[in-house]
């Protein structure tokens, strides 16, 4: 074990863990609270359907583009310093988001929040990796970390709904400010300092290559899904592909790379990253889709909508913190990840049957099952990623994993959202006699239909709202079926890719690049799985 990092007292370990939970809760609360605020900010700022997607996606795009850079920066300057700087930036940009005055301003503010978020996520995981060195204790900590993150995702709509019932939509962002101020004050005293003792120089050319590659490719896919082929899409795709190709070549050749490419020779690491990416692709759009479904189709308040999603968050908490650690010992890592993803696929298949008159009692079981399965799977993959690298490289490793998750989530939001919109526009049957402007708005999106209906005579408004609700339900069903296939495919992939990964991965001071079982490279000293 590397002696650079000391053993920490239980009090310091768990105090660090508590602050990292606060750090990870804020982006999760922010993201899902945003979904609750969409109908309200739509009425205020009047964004187009594409702008609504950008408001939801801008944070994830910025996060995905900068995570690799911030992970490398944290390994070099210390994750305590980076986390505290990020907490201050997140507080400031949250205030800016709360008072955004146009859709364009809100999109820009969400992008800045993503920049701040990119400093937080790899730093929090790296600090947990540093203070928890016992393998079983580390797995439990990562499980609780993942579970609380899932719980925050569920509490976001509840808290956001409660605020939206009494305040304007910006209040859901303003609550981030005092939480981050607590992190700043307590973190300065509690969080352990430390960094890679041999950090090397930051690859300044690799930074823009990685950013251009990730954002260019994601933008191209998003625009292709939303508007079809165009010269703009082709140009963005070429920029993204060229950026990623140049970045990959440079990381092999440069003395101090942002990414240690040897990590991808570890089956435990690469398999977990890819499984996470597909899981997030299937998962992330569901929160936004069901928020719109509950509020605009079923007519529920934001608070009711938030409470409706809470069983999924509780399922993620149970699956991540309570079930995943003992199931690893019983079944092995590959089987637990696969089982969790297959449970998620079953849940999405059941949710694809939801319509405009479906009882919530029919939905609550699949919502709970979805959270349970995804909590299990993503806890195991997160722990596996952290465990396969030494602590001085944990920032870069967690950043790679988070980049894959954010990339998958952003693509899922764009592609599944586009599937929903395409089915909606094809399925909607508007009544005769509708004014042209109202017809165009109603035919574009569910939010547009509800805004158009508000200015129509009562009978015509009811017809428009009913037609839009039916069309949205059809689009939602198509998106759920896509998620079903993706989650099932990710489960089968994990079962194959993670075979041979040991149940207990020791705290590695260094890793080997030699072949392990079934072609998998494993950390030095790791016991093979059964």
Coordinates of C-alpha atoms in Angstrom, one line a residue, residues 64-302:
X64 CA -19.2 15.3 -19.5
X65 CA -16.8 17.6 -21.4
X66 CA -14.9 18.7 -18.3
X67 CA -14.9 15.7 -16.0
X68 CA -11.7 14.2 -17.4
X69 CA -9.9 17.5 -17.1
X70 CA -11.1 18.1 -13.5
X71 CA -10.2 14.5 -12.5
X72 CA -6.7 15.1 -13.7
X73 CA -6.5 18.5 -12.0
X74 CA -7.7 17.1 -8.7
X75 CA -5.1 14.4 -8.8
X76 CA -2.5 17.1 -9.3
X77 CA -3.6 19.9 -7.0
X78 CA -5.5 17.8 -4.4
X79 CA -9.2 16.9 -4.4
X80 CA -9.9 18.9 -1.2
X81 CA -8.8 22.1 -2.9
X82 CA -10.8 21.3 -6.1
X83 CA -13.9 20.3 -4.2
X84 CA -14.0 23.5 -2.1
X85 CA -13.4 25.6 -5.2
X86 CA -16.2 23.8 -7.0
X87 CA -18.5 24.2 -4.1
X88 CA -18.0 28.0 -4.2
X89 CA -18.6 28.1 -8.0
X90 CA -21.7 25.9 -7.7
X91 CA -23.2 28.3 -5.2
X92 CA -22.6 31.3 -7.3
X93 CA -23.9 29.8 -10.5
X94 CA -27.0 28.4 -8.7
X95 CA -27.9 32.0 -7.8
X96 CA -27.4 33.0 -11.5
X97 CA -29.6 30.1 -12.6
X98 CA -32.4 31.1 -10.2
X99 CA -32.6 34.6 -11.7
X100 CA -32.2 33.7 -15.4
X101 CA -34.4 36.1 -17.4
X102 CA -34.6 34.3 -20.8
X103 CA -34.4 30.7 -22.1
X104 CA -30.9 31.5 -23.5
X105 CA -29.7 32.8 -20.2
X106 CA -31.0 29.8 -18.4
X107 CA -29.2 27.4 -20.9
X108 CA -26.0 29.3 -20.4
X109 CA -26.4 29.3 -16.6
X110 CA -27.0 25.5 -16.7
X111 CA -23.8 25.1 -18.7
X112 CA -21.9 27.0 -16.0
X113 CA -23.4 24.8 -13.3
X114 CA -22.0 21.8 -15.3
X115 CA -18.6 23.3 -15.2
X116 CA -18.9 23.6 -11.4
X117 CA -20.3 20.1 -11.1
X118 CA -17.3 18.7 -13.0
X119 CA -15.1 19.7 -10.1
X120 CA -17.3 18.1 -7.5
X121 CA -18.1 14.6 -8.6
X122 CA -14.6 13.1 -9.2
X123 CA -13.3 14.8 -6.1
X124 CA -16.0 13.4 -3.8
X125 CA -15.4 9.8 -5.0
X126 CA -11.7 10.2 -4.8
X127 CA -11.9 11.4 -1.2
X128 CA -14.1 8.4 -0.3
X129 CA -11.6 6.2 -2.0
X130 CA -8.7 7.7 0.0
X131 CA -10.2 7.4 3.5
X132 CA -11.8 4.0 3.1
X133 CA -9.0 1.4 2.6
X134 CA -10.6 -1.8 3.8
X135 CA -12.3 -3.5 0.8
X136 CA -15.6 -4.4 2.5
X137 CA -15.8 -1.1 4.2
X138 CA -15.1 0.7 1.0
X139 CA -17.9 -1.2 -0.8
X140 CA -20.4 -0.4 1.9
X141 CA -19.4 3.3 1.7
X142 CA -19.7 3.4 -2.1
X143 CA -23.1 1.6 -1.8
X144 CA -24.3 4.2 0.8
X145 CA -22.9 7.0 -1.4
X146 CA -24.8 5.7 -4.5
X147 CA -27.9 5.0 -2.5
X148 CA -28.0 8.5 -1.0
X149 CA -27.4 9.9 -4.5
X150 CA -30.4 7.9 -5.7
X151 CA -32.5 9.1 -2.7
X152 CA -31.5 12.7 -3.5
X153 CA -32.8 12.2 -7.1
X154 CA -36.1 11.1 -5.6
X155 CA -36.2 13.9 -3.0
X156 CA -35.5 16.5 -5.6
X157 CA -39.0 16.4 -7.0
X158 CA -40.5 16.4 -3.6
X159 CA -38.5 19.4 -2.4
X160 CA -38.9 21.1 -5.7
X161 CA -42.6 20.5 -5.7
X162 CA -43.0 21.9 -2.2
X163 CA -41.1 25.1 -3.2
X164 CA -43.0 25.4 -6.5
X165 CA -46.3 25.3 -4.7
X166 CA -45.3 28.5 -2.8
X167 CA -42.5 30.2 -4.7
X168 CA -41.3 31.0 -8.3
X169 CA -39.4 28.4 -10.3
X170 CA -36.0 29.9 -9.4
X171 CA -36.3 28.8 -5.8
X172 CA -35.5 25.2 -6.7
X173 CA -32.0 26.4 -7.7
X174 CA -31.5 29.0 -4.9
X175 CA -31.6 26.3 -2.2
X176 CA -28.2 25.0 -3.5
X177 CA -26.5 28.1 -2.1
X178 CA -26.7 27.5 1.7
X179 CA -25.9 23.8 1.3
X180 CA -22.7 24.6 -0.6
X181 CA -21.8 27.3 2.0
X182 CA -21.9 24.6 4.7
X183 CA -19.6 22.4 2.6
X184 CA -17.2 25.2 2.2
X185 CA -17.1 26.0 5.9
X186 CA -16.9 22.4 7.2
X187 CA -14.8 21.0 4.4
X188 CA -11.9 23.4 5.1
X189 CA -11.6 21.8 8.6
X190 CA -12.6 18.2 8.0
X191 CA -11.6 17.0 4.5
X192 CA -8.2 15.3 4.2
X193 CA -5.6 17.1 2.1
X194 CA -3.3 15.1 -0.2
X195 CA -2.5 14.6 -3.9
X196 CA -0.5 12.5 -6.2
X197 CA 3.1 12.8 -4.9
X198 CA 4.3 12.5 -8.6
X199 CA 1.6 14.4 -10.4
X200 CA 3.4 15.4 -13.6
X201 CA 2.3 18.3 -15.7
X202 CA -1.3 18.9 -16.8
X203 CA -1.7 18.0 -20.5
X204 CA -2.8 21.4 -21.7
X205 CA -3.3 20.2 -25.3
X206 CA -5.2 17.2 -24.2
X207 CA -7.7 19.4 -22.3
X208 CA -9.3 21.1 -25.3
X209 CA -9.1 17.9 -27.4
X210 CA -11.1 16.0 -24.8
X211 CA -13.7 18.9 -24.4
X212 CA -14.1 19.3 -28.2
X213 CA -14.3 15.6 -28.8
X214 CA -17.0 14.9 -26.1
X215 CA -19.1 18.0 -26.7
X216 CA -18.8 17.9 -30.5
X217 CA -20.0 14.3 -30.7
X218 CA -22.8 14.7 -28.2
X219 CA -24.1 17.8 -29.9
X220 CA -24.0 16.1 -33.3
X221 CA -26.1 13.1 -32.0
X222 CA -28.5 15.4 -30.2
X223 CA -29.1 17.5 -33.3
X224 CA -29.4 14.5 -35.6
X225 CA -32.0 13.0 -33.3
X226 CA -34.0 16.3 -33.1
X227 CA -33.7 17.7 -36.6
X228 CA -32.3 15.0 -38.9
X229 CA -29.1 15.2 -41.1
X230 CA -27.6 18.5 -41.9
X231 CA -24.3 20.2 -42.6
X232 CA -24.2 21.4 -39.0
X233 CA -24.6 17.9 -37.7
X234 CA -21.9 16.6 -40.0
X235 CA -19.5 19.4 -39.0
X236 CA -20.1 18.8 -35.3
X237 CA -19.6 15.0 -35.7
X238 CA -16.4 15.5 -37.6
X239 CA -15.1 17.9 -34.9
X240 CA -16.0 15.5 -32.2
X241 CA -14.6 12.4 -33.9
X242 CA -11.4 14.2 -34.8
X243 CA -11.0 15.6 -31.3
X244 CA -11.5 12.2 -29.6
X245 CA -9.2 10.5 -32.1
X246 CA -6.4 13.1 -31.5
X247 CA -7.0 12.9 -27.8
X248 CA -6.6 9.1 -27.7
X249 CA -3.4 9.2 -29.8
X250 CA -1.9 11.9 -27.6
X251 CA -2.7 10.0 -24.3
X252 CA -0.7 7.1 -25.6
X253 CA 2.3 9.2 -26.4
X254 CA 2.4 12.0 -23.8
X255 CA 4.5 11.5 -20.7
X256 CA 1.8 12.8 -18.3
X257 CA -1.5 11.9 -19.8
X258 CA -4.9 13.0 -18.5
X259 CA -6.0 9.4 -18.9
X260 CA -3.8 6.4 -18.1
X261 CA -4.7 4.2 -21.1
X262 CA -3.6 1.1 -19.2
X263 CA -6.8 1.4 -17.2
X264 CA -8.8 0.2 -20.2
X265 CA -6.8 -3.0 -20.3
X266 CA -8.5 -3.9 -17.0
X267 CA -11.7 -5.7 -17.7
X268 CA -13.1 -4.7 -14.3
X269 CA -12.6 -1.0 -15.2
X270 CA -13.6 -0.9 -18.8
X271 CA -16.5 -3.2 -18.4
X272 CA -17.9 -1.2 -15.5
X273 CA -17.5 2.1 -17.4
X274 CA -19.4 0.8 -20.5
X275 CA -22.1 -0.9 -18.4
X276 CA -22.7 2.4 -16.5
X277 CA -22.9 4.3 -19.8
X278 CA -25.6 2.1 -21.2
X279 CA -27.5 2.0 -17.8
X280 CA -27.6 5.8 -17.7
X281 CA -28.7 6.0 -21.3
X282 CA -31.7 3.9 -20.4
X283 CA -32.4 5.6 -17.0
X284 CA -31.9 9.3 -17.1
X285 CA -34.7 10.5 -19.4
X286 CA -37.3 8.8 -17.2
X287 CA -37.3 11.5 -14.6
X288 CA -38.2 14.3 -17.1
X289 CA -40.7 12.1 -19.0
X290 CA -42.6 11.1 -15.9
X291 CA -42.5 14.6 -14.4
X292 CA -44.3 15.9 -17.5
X293 CA -46.6 12.8 -17.5
X294 CA -47.7 13.3 -13.9
X295 CA -48.1 17.1 -14.1
X296 CA -49.4 17.8 -17.6
X297 CA -51.2 14.5 -18.5
X298 CA -52.6 13.5 -15.1
X299 CA -52.9 17.1 -13.9
X300 CA -51.0 16.6 -10.6
X301 CA -49.2 19.3 -8.7
X302 CA -45.4 19.5 -8.6

